[in-house]
């Protein structure tokens, strides 16, 4: 076992044992989605439907099924969710939150092109 740094030193997320990669280092290897990847994901979802992310991940070299699901759910599924919320949507969010609490996917399901995440963020801004 080869020690990279002193055990008492600051490791900055690096492993003490040579060759090991810590979770912090793995997180730093993230890369942005390309337009080509977004287009491929959109076309695959149109062809096969949303879900079955492990199967869809086979079409991507460096993306996991959970990354595909997150990208679809939070970015691509509701592309026009960047538009401002209407007064009616705000009222709906407040009423449904009183009824269902923090069940954002349930609340967002009845809204037109709003993700659970954007609905939650809007509630917190109100």
Rosetta silent file (secondary structure, phi, psi, omega in degrees, C-alpha in Angstrom):
SEQUENCE: XXXXXXXXXXXXXXXXXXXXXXXXXXXXXXXXXXXXXXXXXXXXXXXXXXXXXXXXXXXXXXXXXXXXXXXXXXXXXXXXXXXXXXXXXXXXXXXXXXXXXXXXXXXXXXXXXXXXXXXXXXXXXX
SCORE:     score description
SCORE:     0.000 S_00000001
   1 L     0.000  124.270 -179.020    0.000    0.000    0.000 S_00000001
   2 L  -104.047  128.059 -178.763    1.507    3.297   -1.078 S_00000001
   3 E   -89.923  128.820 -179.897    0.579    6.425    0.852 S_00000001
   4 L   -79.009  -43.861 -175.325    0.063    9.557   -1.262 S_00000001
   5 L  -137.582  168.246  176.187    0.044   12.117    1.523 S_00000001
   6 L   -62.477  142.396 -178.559    0.522   12.285    5.234 S_00000001
   7 L   -61.635  -30.592 -178.760   -2.419   10.809    7.116 S_00000001
   8 L   -88.005   -7.571 -177.380   -2.800   14.032    9.096 S_00000001
   9 L   -78.281  171.557  177.567   -2.617   16.301    6.022 S_00000001
  10 L   -80.816  121.823 -174.460   -5.474   17.783    4.044 S_00000001
  11 L   -94.506  -11.357  179.292   -6.472   15.257    1.398 S_00000001
  12 L    51.499   38.771  178.458   -8.909   17.455   -0.543 S_00000001
  13 L    83.018    2.660 -179.760  -11.140   14.462   -1.153 S_00000001
  14 L   -88.667  149.903  178.670   -8.267   12.264   -2.355 S_00000001
  15 L   -77.199  151.133  176.622   -7.785    8.754   -1.125 S_00000001
  16 L   -74.822  -33.925 -177.142   -4.777    7.866    1.004 S_00000001
  17 E   -88.145  129.849 -179.174   -4.272    4.644   -0.932 S_00000001
  18 L   -60.878  136.222  175.848   -2.896    5.040   -4.448 S_00000001
  19 L    95.788  -17.875  178.424   -5.334    4.055   -7.144 S_00000001
  20 L   -85.963  146.377  177.469   -8.536    4.513   -5.145 S_00000001
  21 L  -120.119  127.666 -178.953  -10.999    7.187   -6.164 S_00000001
  22 L   -85.459  168.286  179.089  -13.282    8.722   -3.574 S_00000001
  23 H   -59.239  -39.532 -179.164  -16.866    9.810   -4.083 S_00000001
  24 H   -61.131  -41.174  178.621  -15.817   13.465   -4.049 S_00000001
  25 H   -66.469  -38.825  179.104  -13.431   12.887   -6.961 S_00000001
  26 H   -62.403  -40.069  179.372  -16.116   11.026   -8.909 S_00000001
  27 H   -62.910  -34.086 -178.135  -18.489   13.964   -8.474 S_00000001
  28 L   -73.311   -9.552  179.972  -15.881   16.328   -9.889 S_00000001
  29 L   -90.889   11.581  178.758  -15.784   14.301  -13.126 S_00000001
  30 L   -64.835  150.366  174.721  -19.285   15.425  -14.134 S_00000001
  31 L  -134.862  155.122 -178.134  -19.671   16.903  -17.554 S_00000001
  32 L   -70.104  153.534  175.550  -22.375   18.997  -19.125 S_00000001
  33 L   -75.143  138.997  176.906  -24.965   17.479  -21.411 S_00000001
  34 L   -90.906  163.404  176.593  -24.398   18.134  -25.096 S_00000001
  35 H   -63.489  -34.450  179.349  -27.113   19.088  -27.576 S_00000001
  36 H   -65.402  -41.810  178.339  -26.502   15.773  -29.325 S_00000001
  37 H   -65.166  -41.956  177.613  -27.129   13.834  -26.101 S_00000001
  38 H   -60.918  -44.438  179.630  -30.301   15.819  -25.431 S_00000001
  39 H   -63.221  -42.931  178.764  -31.531   15.148  -28.973 S_00000001
  40 H   -62.557  -45.279  179.931  -30.739   11.453  -28.687 S_00000001
  41 H   -62.297  -43.488  178.829  -32.539   11.189  -25.349 S_00000001
  42 H   -61.637  -43.579 -178.997  -35.598   13.014  -26.706 S_00000001
  43 H   -68.306  -36.573  177.807  -35.780   10.773  -29.771 S_00000001
  44 H   -67.282  -39.226  178.096  -35.374    7.608  -27.688 S_00000001
  45 H   -66.828  -38.485  175.995  -38.136    8.689  -25.309 S_00000001
  46 H   -62.659  -38.767 -177.031  -40.396    9.415  -28.290 S_00000001
  47 H   -76.879  -45.978 -173.067  -39.616    5.989  -29.711 S_00000001
  48 H  -107.632  -14.298 -176.638  -39.646    3.857  -26.543 S_00000001
  49 L    92.475  160.526  178.089  -41.412    6.055  -23.987 S_00000001
  50 L   -77.718  132.522 -174.772  -40.205    7.504  -20.712 S_00000001
  51 L   118.761  176.265 -177.064  -39.047    4.751  -18.403 S_00000001
  52 L    59.562   41.821 -172.584  -36.911    1.732  -19.027 S_00000001
  53 H   -63.368  -29.593  178.880  -33.907    3.945  -18.393 S_00000001
  54 H   -65.781  -37.171  177.717  -31.473    1.009  -18.188 S_00000001
  55 H   -68.500  -44.703 -179.902  -32.355    0.026  -21.738 S_00000001
  56 H   -64.588  -31.651 -178.745  -32.041    3.607  -22.978 S_00000001
  57 H   -63.573  -21.498  178.671  -28.670    3.954  -21.220 S_00000001
  58 L   -66.367  -19.259  178.444  -27.241    1.356  -23.620 S_00000001
  59 L   -84.222   -5.795 -178.164  -27.422    4.007  -26.346 S_00000001
  60 L  -117.050  136.198 -179.967  -25.102    6.285  -24.340 S_00000001
  61 L   -74.924  -42.025 -170.555  -21.414    5.653  -23.740 S_00000001
  62 L  -125.670   31.177  178.364  -20.953    7.704  -20.583 S_00000001
  63 L  -128.021  136.636  179.108  -24.417    8.211  -19.063 S_00000001
  64 L   -89.301  166.867  178.802  -26.120    6.079  -16.445 S_00000001
  65 H   -62.252  -37.036  179.371  -29.798    5.234  -16.320 S_00000001
  66 H   -69.767  -32.631  175.568  -30.288    7.534  -13.336 S_00000001
  67 H   -66.627  -39.777  178.503  -28.625   10.405  -15.221 S_00000001
  68 H   -63.900  -46.450  179.568  -30.994    9.853  -18.148 S_00000001
  69 H   -59.814  -45.310 -179.170  -34.036    9.809  -15.884 S_00000001
  70 H   -65.309  -42.336 -179.776  -32.933   12.973  -14.088 S_00000001
  71 H   -63.157  -43.731  179.712  -32.147   14.807  -17.327 S_00000001
  72 H   -65.433  -48.846 -174.408  -35.518   13.875  -18.793 S_00000001
  73 H   -67.308  -38.935 -172.133  -37.513   14.637  -15.651 S_00000001
  74 H   -99.208  -18.384 -174.911  -35.849   17.905  -14.699 S_00000001
  75 H  -124.876  -45.727 -169.653  -34.809   19.449  -18.006 S_00000001
  76 H   -93.884  -35.020 -175.907  -36.284   17.988  -21.166 S_00000001
  77 L   -59.946  -38.119 -175.906  -39.792   16.806  -20.281 S_00000001
  78 L  -121.588   61.876 -175.357  -41.008   20.308  -19.467 S_00000001
  79 H   -58.096  -36.490 -177.043  -38.944   22.517  -21.736 S_00000001
  80 H   -89.886   14.970  179.554  -41.367   25.425  -21.631 S_00000001
  81 H   -74.026    1.233  176.199  -41.610   25.366  -17.838 S_00000001
  82 H   -78.578  -12.375  179.075  -39.318   28.406  -17.835 S_00000001
  83 L   -65.369  153.432 -178.677  -42.340   30.574  -18.622 S_00000001
  84 L   -62.345  148.308  175.790  -43.625   32.624  -15.686 S_00000001
  85 L   -73.874  141.187  177.429  -46.154   31.018  -13.374 S_00000001
  86 L   -84.588  166.501  176.724  -49.673   32.390  -13.678 S_00000001
  87 H   -61.534  -38.844  179.462  -51.769   33.577  -10.736 S_00000001
  88 H   -64.059  -40.816  178.069  -53.996   30.519  -11.245 S_00000001
  89 H   -64.996  -41.883  177.790  -50.995   28.190  -11.051 S_00000001
  90 H   -59.915  -46.126  178.477  -49.790   29.895   -7.874 S_00000001
  91 H   -60.766  -42.959  179.711  -53.237   29.498   -6.285 S_00000001
  92 H   -61.186  -45.787 -179.979  -53.362   25.857   -7.357 S_00000001
  93 H   -59.530  -45.657 -179.283  -49.936   25.139   -5.868 S_00000001
  94 H   -64.085  -43.295  178.994  -50.903   26.719   -2.545 S_00000001
  95 H   -64.514  -46.069 -177.525  -54.238   24.839   -2.364 S_00000001
  96 H   -68.622  -33.046  177.375  -52.717   21.496   -3.314 S_00000001
  97 H   -65.798  -37.015  176.018  -49.854   21.930   -0.876 S_00000001
  98 H   -63.332  -35.665 -177.340  -52.387   22.391    1.921 S_00000001
  99 H   -80.588  -46.189 -171.227  -54.089   19.181    0.825 S_00000001
 100 H  -108.458   -9.507 -177.119  -51.110   16.946   -0.076 S_00000001
 101 L    74.172 -142.559 -174.458  -48.111   18.525    1.632 S_00000001
 102 L   -86.240   32.148  178.296  -44.743   18.147   -0.102 S_00000001
 103 L   -88.386   75.257 -170.558  -45.891   15.583   -2.693 S_00000001
 104 H   -65.501  -35.338 -179.926  -44.603   17.682   -5.584 S_00000001
 105 H   -67.810  -36.338  177.148  -44.927   15.043   -8.304 S_00000001
 106 H   -65.767  -43.383  179.494  -48.589   14.558   -7.399 S_00000001
 107 H   -66.651  -44.781 -176.430  -49.194   18.324   -7.451 S_00000001
 108 H   -70.252  -24.421 -177.177  -47.254   18.880  -10.694 S_00000001
 109 H   -57.585  -34.515 -178.361  -49.019   16.023  -12.478 S_00000001
 110 L   -87.187   -2.868 -179.053  -52.153   18.153  -12.886 S_00000001
 111 L   -98.888  147.753 -177.704  -50.246   21.192  -14.125 S_00000001
 112 L   -79.281  115.441  175.972  -49.449   21.741  -17.779 S_00000001
 113 L    54.329   45.702  173.801  -45.744   21.225  -18.488 S_00000001
 114 L  -123.706  130.195  177.927  -44.478   21.829  -14.977 S_00000001
 115 L   -81.543  161.655  177.029  -41.967   19.504  -13.363 S_00000001
 116 H   -61.009  -36.639 -178.965  -42.174   18.513   -9.730 S_00000001
 117 H   -68.076  -43.537  179.571  -38.928   20.387   -9.124 S_00000001
 118 H   -68.479  -32.917  177.051  -40.117   23.650  -10.704 S_00000001
 119 H   -66.331  -44.166  177.885  -43.393   23.379   -8.770 S_00000001
 120 H   -62.330  -45.049 -179.915  -41.522   22.917   -5.506 S_00000001
 121 H   -62.817  -38.283  178.067  -39.211   25.835   -6.280 S_00000001
 122 H   -65.763  -41.970  178.445  -42.182   28.059   -7.105 S_00000001
 123 H   -58.614  -43.566 -179.413  -43.887   27.141   -3.830 S_00000001
 124 H   -66.685  -25.907  178.915  -40.764   28.088   -1.910 S_00000001
 125 H   -82.102  -19.219 -178.352  -40.651   31.436   -3.729 S_00000001
 126 L   -73.814    0.000    0.000  -44.272   32.277   -2.861 S_00000001
